[in-house]
mmCIF file of C-alpha atoms and ligand atoms in Angstrom:
data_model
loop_
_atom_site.group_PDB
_atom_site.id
_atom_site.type_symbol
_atom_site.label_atom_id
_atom_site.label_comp_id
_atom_site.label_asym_id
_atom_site.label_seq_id
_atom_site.Cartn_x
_atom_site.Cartn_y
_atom_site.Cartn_z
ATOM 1 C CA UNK O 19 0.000 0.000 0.000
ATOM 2 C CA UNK O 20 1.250 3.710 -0.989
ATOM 3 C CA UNK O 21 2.303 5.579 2.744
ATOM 4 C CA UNK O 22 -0.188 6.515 4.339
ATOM 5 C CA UNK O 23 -2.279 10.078 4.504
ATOM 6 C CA UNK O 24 -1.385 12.382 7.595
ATOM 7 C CA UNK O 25 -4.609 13.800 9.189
ATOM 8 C CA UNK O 26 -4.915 16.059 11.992
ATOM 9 C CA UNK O 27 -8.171 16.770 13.453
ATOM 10 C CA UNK O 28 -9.656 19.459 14.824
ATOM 11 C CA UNK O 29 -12.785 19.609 17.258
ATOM 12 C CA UNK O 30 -14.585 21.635 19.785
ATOM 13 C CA UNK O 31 -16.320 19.187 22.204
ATOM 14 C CA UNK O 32 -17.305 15.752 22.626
ATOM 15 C CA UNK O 33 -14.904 14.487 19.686
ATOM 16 C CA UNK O 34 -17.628 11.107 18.887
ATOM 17 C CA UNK O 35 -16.847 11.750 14.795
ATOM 18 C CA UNK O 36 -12.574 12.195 15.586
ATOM 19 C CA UNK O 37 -13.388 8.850 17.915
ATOM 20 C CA UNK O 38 -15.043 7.234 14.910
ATOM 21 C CA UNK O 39 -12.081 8.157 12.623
ATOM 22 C CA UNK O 40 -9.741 7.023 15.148
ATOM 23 C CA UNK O 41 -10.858 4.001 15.463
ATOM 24 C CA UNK O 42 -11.124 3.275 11.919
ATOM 25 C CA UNK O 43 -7.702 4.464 11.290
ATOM 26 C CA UNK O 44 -6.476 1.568 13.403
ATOM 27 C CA UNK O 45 -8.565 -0.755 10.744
ATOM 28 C CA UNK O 46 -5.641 -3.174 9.030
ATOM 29 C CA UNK O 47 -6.173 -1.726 5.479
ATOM 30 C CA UNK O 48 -6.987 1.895 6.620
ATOM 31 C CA UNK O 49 -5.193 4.614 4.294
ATOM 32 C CA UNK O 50 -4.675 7.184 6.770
ATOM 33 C CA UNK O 51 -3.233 7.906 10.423
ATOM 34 C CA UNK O 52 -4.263 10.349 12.836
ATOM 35 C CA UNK O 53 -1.536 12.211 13.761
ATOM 36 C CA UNK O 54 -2.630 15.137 15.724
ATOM 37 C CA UNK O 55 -6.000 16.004 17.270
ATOM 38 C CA UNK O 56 -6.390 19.604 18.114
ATOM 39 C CA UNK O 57 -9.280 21.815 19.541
ATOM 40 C CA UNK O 58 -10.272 25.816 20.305
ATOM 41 C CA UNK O 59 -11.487 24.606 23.356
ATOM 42 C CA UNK O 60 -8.791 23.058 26.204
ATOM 43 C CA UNK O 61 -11.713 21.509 27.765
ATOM 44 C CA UNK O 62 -13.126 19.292 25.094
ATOM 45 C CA UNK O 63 -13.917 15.920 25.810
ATOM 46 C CA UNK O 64 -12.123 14.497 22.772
ATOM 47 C CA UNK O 65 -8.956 15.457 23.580
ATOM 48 C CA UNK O 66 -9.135 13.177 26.259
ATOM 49 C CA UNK O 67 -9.649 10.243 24.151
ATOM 50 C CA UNK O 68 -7.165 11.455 21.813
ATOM 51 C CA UNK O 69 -4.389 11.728 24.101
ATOM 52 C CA UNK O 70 -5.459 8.448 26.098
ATOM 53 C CA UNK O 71 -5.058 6.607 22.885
ATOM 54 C CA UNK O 72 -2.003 8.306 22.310
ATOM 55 C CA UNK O 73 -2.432 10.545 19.583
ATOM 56 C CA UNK O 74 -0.871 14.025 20.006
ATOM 57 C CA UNK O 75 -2.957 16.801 21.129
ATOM 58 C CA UNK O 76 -2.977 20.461 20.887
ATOM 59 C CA UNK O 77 -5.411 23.069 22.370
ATOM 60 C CA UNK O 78 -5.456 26.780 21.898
ATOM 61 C CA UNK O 79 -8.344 28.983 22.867
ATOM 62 C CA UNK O 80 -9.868 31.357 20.834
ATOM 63 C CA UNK O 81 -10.803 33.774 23.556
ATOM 64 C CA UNK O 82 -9.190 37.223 23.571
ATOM 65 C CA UNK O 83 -7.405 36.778 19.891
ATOM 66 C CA UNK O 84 -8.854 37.870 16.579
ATOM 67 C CA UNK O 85 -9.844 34.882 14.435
ATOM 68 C CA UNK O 86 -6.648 35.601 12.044
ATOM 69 C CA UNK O 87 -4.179 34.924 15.333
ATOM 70 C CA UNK O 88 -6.168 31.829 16.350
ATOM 71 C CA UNK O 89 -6.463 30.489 12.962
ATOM 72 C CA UNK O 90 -2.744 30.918 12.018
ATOM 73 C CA UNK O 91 -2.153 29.328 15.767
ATOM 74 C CA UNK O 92 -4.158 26.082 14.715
ATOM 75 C CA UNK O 93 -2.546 26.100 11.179
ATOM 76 C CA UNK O 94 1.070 26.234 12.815
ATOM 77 C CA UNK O 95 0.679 23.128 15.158
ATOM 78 C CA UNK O 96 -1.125 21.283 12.173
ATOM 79 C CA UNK O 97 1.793 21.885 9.963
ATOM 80 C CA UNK O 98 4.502 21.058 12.724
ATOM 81 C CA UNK O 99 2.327 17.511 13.036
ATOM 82 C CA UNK O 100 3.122 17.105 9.709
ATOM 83 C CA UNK O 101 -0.440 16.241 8.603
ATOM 84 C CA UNK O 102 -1.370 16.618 4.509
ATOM 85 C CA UNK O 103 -4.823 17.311 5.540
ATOM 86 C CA UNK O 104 -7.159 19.024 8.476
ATOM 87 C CA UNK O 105 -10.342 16.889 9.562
ATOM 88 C CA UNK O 106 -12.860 18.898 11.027
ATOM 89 C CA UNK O 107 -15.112 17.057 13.170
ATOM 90 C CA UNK O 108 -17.766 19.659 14.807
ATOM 91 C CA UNK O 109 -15.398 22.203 15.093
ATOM 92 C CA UNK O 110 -17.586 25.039 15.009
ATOM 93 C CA UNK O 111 -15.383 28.023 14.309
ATOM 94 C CA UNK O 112 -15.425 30.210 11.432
ATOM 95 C CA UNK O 113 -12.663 29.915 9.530
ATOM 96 C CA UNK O 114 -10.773 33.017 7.814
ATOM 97 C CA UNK O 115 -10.556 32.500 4.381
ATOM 98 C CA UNK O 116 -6.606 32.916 4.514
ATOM 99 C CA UNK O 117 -6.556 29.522 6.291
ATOM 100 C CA UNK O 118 -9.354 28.193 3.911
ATOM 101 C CA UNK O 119 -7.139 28.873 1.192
ATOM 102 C CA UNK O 120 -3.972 27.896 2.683
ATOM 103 C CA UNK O 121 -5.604 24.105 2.703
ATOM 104 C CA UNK O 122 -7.624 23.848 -0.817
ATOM 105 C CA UNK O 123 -8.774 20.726 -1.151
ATOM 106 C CA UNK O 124 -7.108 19.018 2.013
ATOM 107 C CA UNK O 125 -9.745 20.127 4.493
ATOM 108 C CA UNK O 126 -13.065 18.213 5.050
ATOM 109 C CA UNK O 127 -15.935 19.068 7.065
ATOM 110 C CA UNK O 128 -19.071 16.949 8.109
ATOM 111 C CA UNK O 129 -21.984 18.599 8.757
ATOM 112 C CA UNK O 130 -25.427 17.250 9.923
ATOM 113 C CA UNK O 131 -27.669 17.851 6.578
ATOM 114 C CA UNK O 132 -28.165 16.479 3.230
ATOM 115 C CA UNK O 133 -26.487 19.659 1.827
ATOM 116 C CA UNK O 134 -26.830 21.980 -0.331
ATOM 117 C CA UNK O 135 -30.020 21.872 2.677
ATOM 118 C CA UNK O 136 -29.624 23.550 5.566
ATOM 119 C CA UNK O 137 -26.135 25.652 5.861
ATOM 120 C CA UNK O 138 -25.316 26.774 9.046
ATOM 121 C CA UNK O 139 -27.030 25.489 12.371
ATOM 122 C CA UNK O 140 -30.014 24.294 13.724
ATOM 123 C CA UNK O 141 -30.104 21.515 10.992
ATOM 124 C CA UNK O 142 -32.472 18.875 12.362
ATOM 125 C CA UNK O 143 -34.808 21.154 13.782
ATOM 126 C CA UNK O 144 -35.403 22.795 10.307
ATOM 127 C CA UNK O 145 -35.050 19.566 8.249
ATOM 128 C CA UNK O 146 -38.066 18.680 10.954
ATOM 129 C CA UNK O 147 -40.215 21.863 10.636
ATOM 130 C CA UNK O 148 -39.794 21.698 6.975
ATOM 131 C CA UNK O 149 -41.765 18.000 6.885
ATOM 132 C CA UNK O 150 -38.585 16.793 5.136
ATOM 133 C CA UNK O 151 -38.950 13.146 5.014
ATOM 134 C CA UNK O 152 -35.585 12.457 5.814
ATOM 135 C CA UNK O 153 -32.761 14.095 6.908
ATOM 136 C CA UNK O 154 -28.990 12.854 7.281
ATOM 137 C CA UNK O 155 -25.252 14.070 6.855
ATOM 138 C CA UNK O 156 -22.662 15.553 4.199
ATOM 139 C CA UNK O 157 -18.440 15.162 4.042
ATOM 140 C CA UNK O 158 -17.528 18.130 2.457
ATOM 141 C CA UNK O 159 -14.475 19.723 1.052
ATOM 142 C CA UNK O 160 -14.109 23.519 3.117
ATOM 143 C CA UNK O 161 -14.171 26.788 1.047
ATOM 144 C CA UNK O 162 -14.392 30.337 2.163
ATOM 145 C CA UNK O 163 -18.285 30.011 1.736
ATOM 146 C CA UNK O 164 -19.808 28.575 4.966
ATOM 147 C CA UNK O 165 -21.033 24.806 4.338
ATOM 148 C CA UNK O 166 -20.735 24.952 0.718
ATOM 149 C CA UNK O 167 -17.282 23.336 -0.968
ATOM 150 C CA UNK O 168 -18.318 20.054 -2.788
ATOM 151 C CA UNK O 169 -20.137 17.425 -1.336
ATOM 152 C CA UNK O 170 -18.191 13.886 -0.884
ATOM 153 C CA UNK O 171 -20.599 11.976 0.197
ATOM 154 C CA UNK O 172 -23.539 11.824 1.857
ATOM 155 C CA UNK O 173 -26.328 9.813 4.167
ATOM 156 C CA UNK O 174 -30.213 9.962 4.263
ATOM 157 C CA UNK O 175 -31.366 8.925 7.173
ATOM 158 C CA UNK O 176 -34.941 8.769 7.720
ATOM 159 C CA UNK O 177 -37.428 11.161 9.790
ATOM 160 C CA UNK O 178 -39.641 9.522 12.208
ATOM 161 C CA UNK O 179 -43.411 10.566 12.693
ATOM 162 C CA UNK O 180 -42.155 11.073 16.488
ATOM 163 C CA UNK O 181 -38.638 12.832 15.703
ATOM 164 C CA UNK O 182 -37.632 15.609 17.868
ATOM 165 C CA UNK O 183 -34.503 17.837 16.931
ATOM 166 C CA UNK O 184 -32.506 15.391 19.690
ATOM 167 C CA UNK O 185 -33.758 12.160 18.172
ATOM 168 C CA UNK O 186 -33.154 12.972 15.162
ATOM 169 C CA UNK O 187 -29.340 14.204 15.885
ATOM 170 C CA UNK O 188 -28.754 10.941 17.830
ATOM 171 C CA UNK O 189 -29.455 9.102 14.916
ATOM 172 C CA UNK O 190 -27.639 11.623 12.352
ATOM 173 C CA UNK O 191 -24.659 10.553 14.630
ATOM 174 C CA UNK O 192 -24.328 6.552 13.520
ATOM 175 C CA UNK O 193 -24.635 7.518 10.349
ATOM 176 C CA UNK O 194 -21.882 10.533 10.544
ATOM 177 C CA UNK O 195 -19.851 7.799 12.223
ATOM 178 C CA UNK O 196 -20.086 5.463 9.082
ATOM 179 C CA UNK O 197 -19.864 7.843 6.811
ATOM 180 C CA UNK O 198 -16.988 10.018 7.688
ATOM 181 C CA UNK O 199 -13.689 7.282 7.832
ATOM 182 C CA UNK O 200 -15.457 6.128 4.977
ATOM 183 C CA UNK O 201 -15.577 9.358 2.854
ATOM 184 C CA UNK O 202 -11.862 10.420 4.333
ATOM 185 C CA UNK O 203 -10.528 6.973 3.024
ATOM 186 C CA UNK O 204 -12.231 7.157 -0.914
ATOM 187 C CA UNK O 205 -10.864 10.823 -0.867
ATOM 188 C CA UNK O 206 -7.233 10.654 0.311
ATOM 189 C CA UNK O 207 -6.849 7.123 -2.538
ATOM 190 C CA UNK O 208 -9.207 9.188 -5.239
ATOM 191 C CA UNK O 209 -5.355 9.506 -7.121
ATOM 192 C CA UNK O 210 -5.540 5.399 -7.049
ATOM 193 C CA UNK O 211 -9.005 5.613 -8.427
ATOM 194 C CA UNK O 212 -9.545 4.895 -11.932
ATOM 195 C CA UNK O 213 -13.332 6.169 -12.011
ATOM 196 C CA UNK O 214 -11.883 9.454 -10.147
ATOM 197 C CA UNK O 215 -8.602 10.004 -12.526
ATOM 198 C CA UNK O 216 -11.289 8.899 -15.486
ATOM 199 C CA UNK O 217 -13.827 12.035 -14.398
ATOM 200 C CA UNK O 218 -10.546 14.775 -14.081
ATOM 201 C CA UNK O 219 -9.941 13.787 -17.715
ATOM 202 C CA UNK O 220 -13.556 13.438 -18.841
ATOM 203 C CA UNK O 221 -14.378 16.829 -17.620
ATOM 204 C CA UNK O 222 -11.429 19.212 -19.111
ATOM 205 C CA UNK O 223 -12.188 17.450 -22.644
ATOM 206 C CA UNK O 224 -15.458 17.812 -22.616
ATOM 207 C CA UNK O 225 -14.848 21.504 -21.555
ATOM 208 C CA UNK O 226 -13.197 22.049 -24.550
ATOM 209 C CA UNK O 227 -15.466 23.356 -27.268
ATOM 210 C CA UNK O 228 -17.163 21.081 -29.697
ATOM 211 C CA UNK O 229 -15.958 18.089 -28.023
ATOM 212 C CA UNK O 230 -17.712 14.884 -27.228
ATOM 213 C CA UNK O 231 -16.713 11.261 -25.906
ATOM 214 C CA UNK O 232 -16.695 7.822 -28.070
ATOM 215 C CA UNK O 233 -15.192 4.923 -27.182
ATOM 216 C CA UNK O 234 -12.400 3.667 -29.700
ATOM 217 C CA UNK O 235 -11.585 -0.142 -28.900
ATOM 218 C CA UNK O 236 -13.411 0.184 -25.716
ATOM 219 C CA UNK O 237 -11.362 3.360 -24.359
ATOM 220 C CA UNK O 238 -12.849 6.195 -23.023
ATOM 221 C CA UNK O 239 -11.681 9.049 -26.326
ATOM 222 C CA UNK O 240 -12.911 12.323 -27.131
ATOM 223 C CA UNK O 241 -13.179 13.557 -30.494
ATOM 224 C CA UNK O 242 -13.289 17.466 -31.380
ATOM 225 C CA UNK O 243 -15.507 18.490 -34.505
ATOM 226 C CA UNK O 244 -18.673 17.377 -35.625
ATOM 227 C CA UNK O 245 -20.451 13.936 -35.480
ATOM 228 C CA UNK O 246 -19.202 12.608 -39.038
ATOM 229 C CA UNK O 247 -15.853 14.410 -39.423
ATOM 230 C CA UNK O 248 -14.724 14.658 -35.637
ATOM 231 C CA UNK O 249 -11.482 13.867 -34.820
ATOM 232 C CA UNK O 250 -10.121 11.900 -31.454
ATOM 233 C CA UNK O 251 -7.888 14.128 -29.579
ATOM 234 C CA UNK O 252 -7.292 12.263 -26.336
ATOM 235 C CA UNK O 253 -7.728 8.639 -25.308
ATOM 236 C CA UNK O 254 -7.974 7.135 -22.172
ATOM 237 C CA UNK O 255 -5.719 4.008 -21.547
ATOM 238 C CA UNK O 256 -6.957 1.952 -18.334
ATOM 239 C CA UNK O 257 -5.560 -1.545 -19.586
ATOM 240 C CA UNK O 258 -6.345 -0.692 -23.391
ATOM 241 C CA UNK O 259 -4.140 -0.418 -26.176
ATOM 242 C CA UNK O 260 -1.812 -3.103 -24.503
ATOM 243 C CA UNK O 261 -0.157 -0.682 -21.669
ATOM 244 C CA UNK O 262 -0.157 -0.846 -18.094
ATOM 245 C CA UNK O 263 -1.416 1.098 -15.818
ATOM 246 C CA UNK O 264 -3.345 4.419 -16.345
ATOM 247 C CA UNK O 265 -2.103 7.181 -18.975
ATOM 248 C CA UNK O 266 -3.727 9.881 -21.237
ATOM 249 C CA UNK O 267 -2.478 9.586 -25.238
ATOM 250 C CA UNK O 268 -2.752 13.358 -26.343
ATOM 251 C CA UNK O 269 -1.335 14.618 -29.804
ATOM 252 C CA UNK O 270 1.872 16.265 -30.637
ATOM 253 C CA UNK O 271 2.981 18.365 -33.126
ATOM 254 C CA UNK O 272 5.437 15.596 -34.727
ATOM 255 C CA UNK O 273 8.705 13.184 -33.336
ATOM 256 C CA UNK O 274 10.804 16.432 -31.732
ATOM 257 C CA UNK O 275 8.511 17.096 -29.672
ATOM 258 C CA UNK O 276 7.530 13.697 -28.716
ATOM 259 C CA UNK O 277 11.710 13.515 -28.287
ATOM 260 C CA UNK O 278 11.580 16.347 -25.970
ATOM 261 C CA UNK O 279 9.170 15.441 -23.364
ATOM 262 C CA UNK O 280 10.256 12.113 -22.912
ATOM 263 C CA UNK O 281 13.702 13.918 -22.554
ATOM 264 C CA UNK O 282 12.383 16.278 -20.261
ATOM 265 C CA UNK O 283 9.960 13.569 -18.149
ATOM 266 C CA UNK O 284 10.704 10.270 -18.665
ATOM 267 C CA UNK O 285 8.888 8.691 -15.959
ATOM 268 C CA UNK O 286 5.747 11.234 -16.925
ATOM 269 C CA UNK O 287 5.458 10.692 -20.762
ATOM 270 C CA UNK O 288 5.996 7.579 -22.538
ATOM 271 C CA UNK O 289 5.550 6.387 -26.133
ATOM 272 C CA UNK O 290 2.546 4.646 -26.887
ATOM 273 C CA UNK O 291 2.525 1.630 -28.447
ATOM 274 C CA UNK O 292 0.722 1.888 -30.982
ATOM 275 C CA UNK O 293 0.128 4.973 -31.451
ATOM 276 C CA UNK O 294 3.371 6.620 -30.856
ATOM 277 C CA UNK O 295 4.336 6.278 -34.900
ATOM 278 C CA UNK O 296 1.307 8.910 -35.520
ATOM 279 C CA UNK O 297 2.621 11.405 -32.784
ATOM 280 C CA UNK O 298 0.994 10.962 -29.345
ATOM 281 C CA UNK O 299 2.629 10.838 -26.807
ATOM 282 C CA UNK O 300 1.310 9.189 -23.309
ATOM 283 C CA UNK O 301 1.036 10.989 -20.325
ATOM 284 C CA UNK O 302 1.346 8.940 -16.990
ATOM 285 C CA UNK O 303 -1.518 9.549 -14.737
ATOM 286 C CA UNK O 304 -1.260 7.195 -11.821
ATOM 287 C CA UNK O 305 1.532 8.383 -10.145
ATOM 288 C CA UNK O 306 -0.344 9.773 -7.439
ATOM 289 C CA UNK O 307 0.697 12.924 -7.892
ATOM 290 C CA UNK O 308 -0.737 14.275 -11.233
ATOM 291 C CA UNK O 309 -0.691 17.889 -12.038
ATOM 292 C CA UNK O 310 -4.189 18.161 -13.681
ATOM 293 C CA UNK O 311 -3.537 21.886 -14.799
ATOM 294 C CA UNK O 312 -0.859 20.082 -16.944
ATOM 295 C CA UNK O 313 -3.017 17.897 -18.000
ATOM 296 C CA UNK O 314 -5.644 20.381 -18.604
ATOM 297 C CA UNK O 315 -3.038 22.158 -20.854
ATOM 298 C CA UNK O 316 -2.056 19.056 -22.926
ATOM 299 C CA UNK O 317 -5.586 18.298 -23.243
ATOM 300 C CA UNK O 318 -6.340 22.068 -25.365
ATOM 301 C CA UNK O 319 -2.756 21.527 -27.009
ATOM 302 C CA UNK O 320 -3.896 18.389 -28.919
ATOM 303 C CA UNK O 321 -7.759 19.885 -28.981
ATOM 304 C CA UNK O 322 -5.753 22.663 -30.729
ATOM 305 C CA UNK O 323 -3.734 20.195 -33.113
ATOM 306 C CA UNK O 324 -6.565 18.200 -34.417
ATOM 307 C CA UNK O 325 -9.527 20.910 -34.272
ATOM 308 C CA UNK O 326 -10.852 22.056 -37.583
ATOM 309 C CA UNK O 327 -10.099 25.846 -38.715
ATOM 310 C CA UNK O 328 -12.931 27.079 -38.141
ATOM 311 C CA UNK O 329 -13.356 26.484 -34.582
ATOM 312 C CA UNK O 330 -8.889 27.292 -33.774
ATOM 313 C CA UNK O 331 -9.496 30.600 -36.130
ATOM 314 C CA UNK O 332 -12.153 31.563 -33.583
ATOM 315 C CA UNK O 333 -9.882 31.122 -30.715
ATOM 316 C CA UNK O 334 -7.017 33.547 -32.698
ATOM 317 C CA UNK O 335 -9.407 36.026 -32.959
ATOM 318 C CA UNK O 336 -10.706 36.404 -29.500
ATOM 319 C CA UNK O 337 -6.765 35.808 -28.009
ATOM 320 C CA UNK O 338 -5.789 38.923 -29.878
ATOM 321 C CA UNK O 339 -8.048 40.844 -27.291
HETATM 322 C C1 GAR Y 423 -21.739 16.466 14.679
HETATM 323 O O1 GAR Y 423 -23.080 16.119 14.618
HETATM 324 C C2 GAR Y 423 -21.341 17.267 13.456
HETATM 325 O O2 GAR Y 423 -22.020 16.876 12.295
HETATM 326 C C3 GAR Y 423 -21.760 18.653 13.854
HETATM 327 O O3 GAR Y 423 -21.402 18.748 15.214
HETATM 328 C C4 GAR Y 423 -21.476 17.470 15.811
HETATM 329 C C5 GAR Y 423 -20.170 17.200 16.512
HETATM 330 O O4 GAR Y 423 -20.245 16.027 17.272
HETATM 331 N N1 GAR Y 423 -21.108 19.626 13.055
HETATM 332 C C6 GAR Y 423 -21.657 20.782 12.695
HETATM 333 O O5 GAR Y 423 -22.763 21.137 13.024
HETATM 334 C C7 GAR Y 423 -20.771 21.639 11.807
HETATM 335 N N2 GAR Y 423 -21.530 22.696 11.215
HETATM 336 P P1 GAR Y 423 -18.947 15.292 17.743
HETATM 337 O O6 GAR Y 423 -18.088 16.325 18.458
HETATM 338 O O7 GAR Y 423 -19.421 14.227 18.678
HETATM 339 O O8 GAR Y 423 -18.288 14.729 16.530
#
C-alpha cells in the first residue's frame, strides 16, 4: 500500500466523529493515520480520548485573539504535526478565508444535513419543521463560503413521525460515524481511483469546445468536430491499447517534440505503443501525484492540433483581445 495520509483533526467538544475516525484508522487496510488532534477549546472531551489513545494533542483557545491569530495558531501546530490534511469534526469556528485557502482541497468538514439543505445550524430542527422526510449528513471539502465546498458523500437517514430535533441528531450521529472514515478513506486514494482520474480527464475534454466522448476499442476518447468528421484528440488508456497502468495519449505536433518530453519527463510521458508512430505521446496519470492543470493544458494543445479551422481561427481572434 502507498504511505499513508497524515490527518490532523480538529474539534470543539465531545470528539464522537474524531473517535469514529480514530478508530477506523487503526482498521488493518486503513489509508490514513491520525496524527494530531487539536481543539479551540482546552476543555473538550475528545482530547481526552485522543491523548489516552495516544495521539498528540494540541489546544489553543480562541478567547481574547482575533480569528486571524487563532487560525494561524491552529494552522502552525497542524503543519509542525506534519499532517497533509485538516479533519474537522464539529469544530464550530469560522474559519478566515486565509486559512481556507492555505488548505484547498485538504480540508473536510461533516456537517449534519443532506447539503446543499440547511447551511449553518439548527439543521435537524429545520429539516423537521420543513416536513422533510428524511434528513442525514454531508463530508464536504471547506471553502471560504460557509457549508458549501463540494459534497463527498452523503447519508439519508430517515425522519420519524415522532422525531424531535434530539432524536433525530442521535441518529444523524451513527450515520456521521459510518460515513466520515469512509468518505476520508475514498478521498485521500481518489489519485488510485480509476473512475476518479477517469472524471478529471472526462471533464477538461469535454470543456473544450465542440468536443464529445466515443469509445475507440473500448477506451474512453474524445473527439473534437462534428459527429461525421470529428477527430479523437485524447484517449484514455486503463488496460487498453496493450499498456499498463493508467495514462492519457494526447497529440503532438510531430517526433521532436515527442523527443523532448520524454527527454524532459521520462517517468511522466511515454511512447505509446501503438500509437506513438502517428505522434501521441502518453502521459502517466497514476503516479499519485498528477498535475491536472498540466493535463488540462495538454488536453487544449492536442484539442488545438486536431480541431478544424474554423473552430482554432475563432480562438485567434478572441486571443488577440
Ligand atoms: C456532529 O453532529 C457534526 O455533524 C456537527 O457537530 C457534531 C459534533 O459532534 N457539526 C456541525 O454542526 C458543523 N456545522 P462530535 O463532536 O461528537 O463529533
Amino acid at each position: 500500500m502507498a504511505d499513508k495520509a497524515k490527518i490532523a483533526i480538529l474539534i470543539s467538544g465531545r470528539g464522537s466523529n474524531m473517535a469514529a475516525i480514530l478508530y477506523a484508522s487503526k482498521l488493518p487496510d486503513c489509508p490514513y493515520d491520525i496524527i494530531l488532534v487539536a481543539s479551540n477549546n482546552a476543555a473538550a472531551k475528545g482530547l481526552e480520548l485522543a491523548s489516552a489513545e495516544g495521539i498528540a494533542t494540541f489546544a489553543q483557545d480562541h478567547n481574547g485573539m482575533s480569528r486571524e491569530e487563532h487560525d494561524a495558531i491552529m494552522h502552525d501546530a497542524v503543519i509542525r504535526s506534519g499532517a497533509d490534511y485538516i479533519v474537522l469534526a464539529g469544530y464550530m469556528r469560522i474559519l478566515t478565508a486565509d486559512f481556507v485557502q492555505k488548505w484547498t482541497g485538504k480540508m473536510l468538514n461533516i456537517h449534519p444535513s443532506l447539503l446543499p439543505k440547511y447551511k449553518g445550524l439548527h439543521t435537524h430542527k429545520r429539516a423537521i419543521e420543513a416536513g422533510d422526510c428524511y434528513g442525514g449528513c454531508s463530508v464536504h471539502l471547506v471553502t471560504a463560503e460557509l457549508d458549501d465546498g463540494e459534497v463527498l458523500g452523503q447519508t439519508k437517514v430517515k425522519i420519524l413521525p415522532d422525531d424531535d430535533a434530539d432524536s433525530l441528531a442521535e441518529r444523524t450521529l451513527f450515520a456521521e460515524h459510518q460515513l466520515y472514515p469512509a468518505t476520508i478513506a475514498a478521498y485521500v486514494t481518489r489519485e488510485q481511483n480509476p473512475d476518479w482520474i477517469l472524471d478529471q480527464v472526462r471533464k477538461r475534454a469535454l470543456a473544450l469546445e465542440e468536443t464529445l466522448e466515443r469509445p475507440s476499442f473500448g477506451a474512453p476518447a474524445w473527439r473534437v468536430g462534428n459527429e461525421k468528421s470529428g477527430k479523437y484528440f485524447a484517449y484514455f488508456a486503463h488496460r487498453h491499447f496493450g499498456e499498463n497502468g493508467i495514462s492519457l495519449f494526447v497529440k503532438t505536433s510531430g517526433s521532436d517534440e515527442q523527443e523532448a518530453l520524454l527527454d524532459a519527463d521520462p517517468e511522466l510521458y511515454f511512447l505509446p505503443k501503438f500509437y506513438g508512430k502517428s505522434g501521441w505521446i502518453a502521459v502517466r496519470l497514476d503516479r499519485g501525484n498528477t498535475d491536472w492543470d498540466h493535463v488540462e493544458a495538454m488536453l487544449a494543445k492536442s484539442w488545438r492540433i486536431v480541431a478544424p479551422i474554423r473552430l482554432t481561427k475563432l480562438i485567434d481572434i478572441a486571443n488577440e483581445f
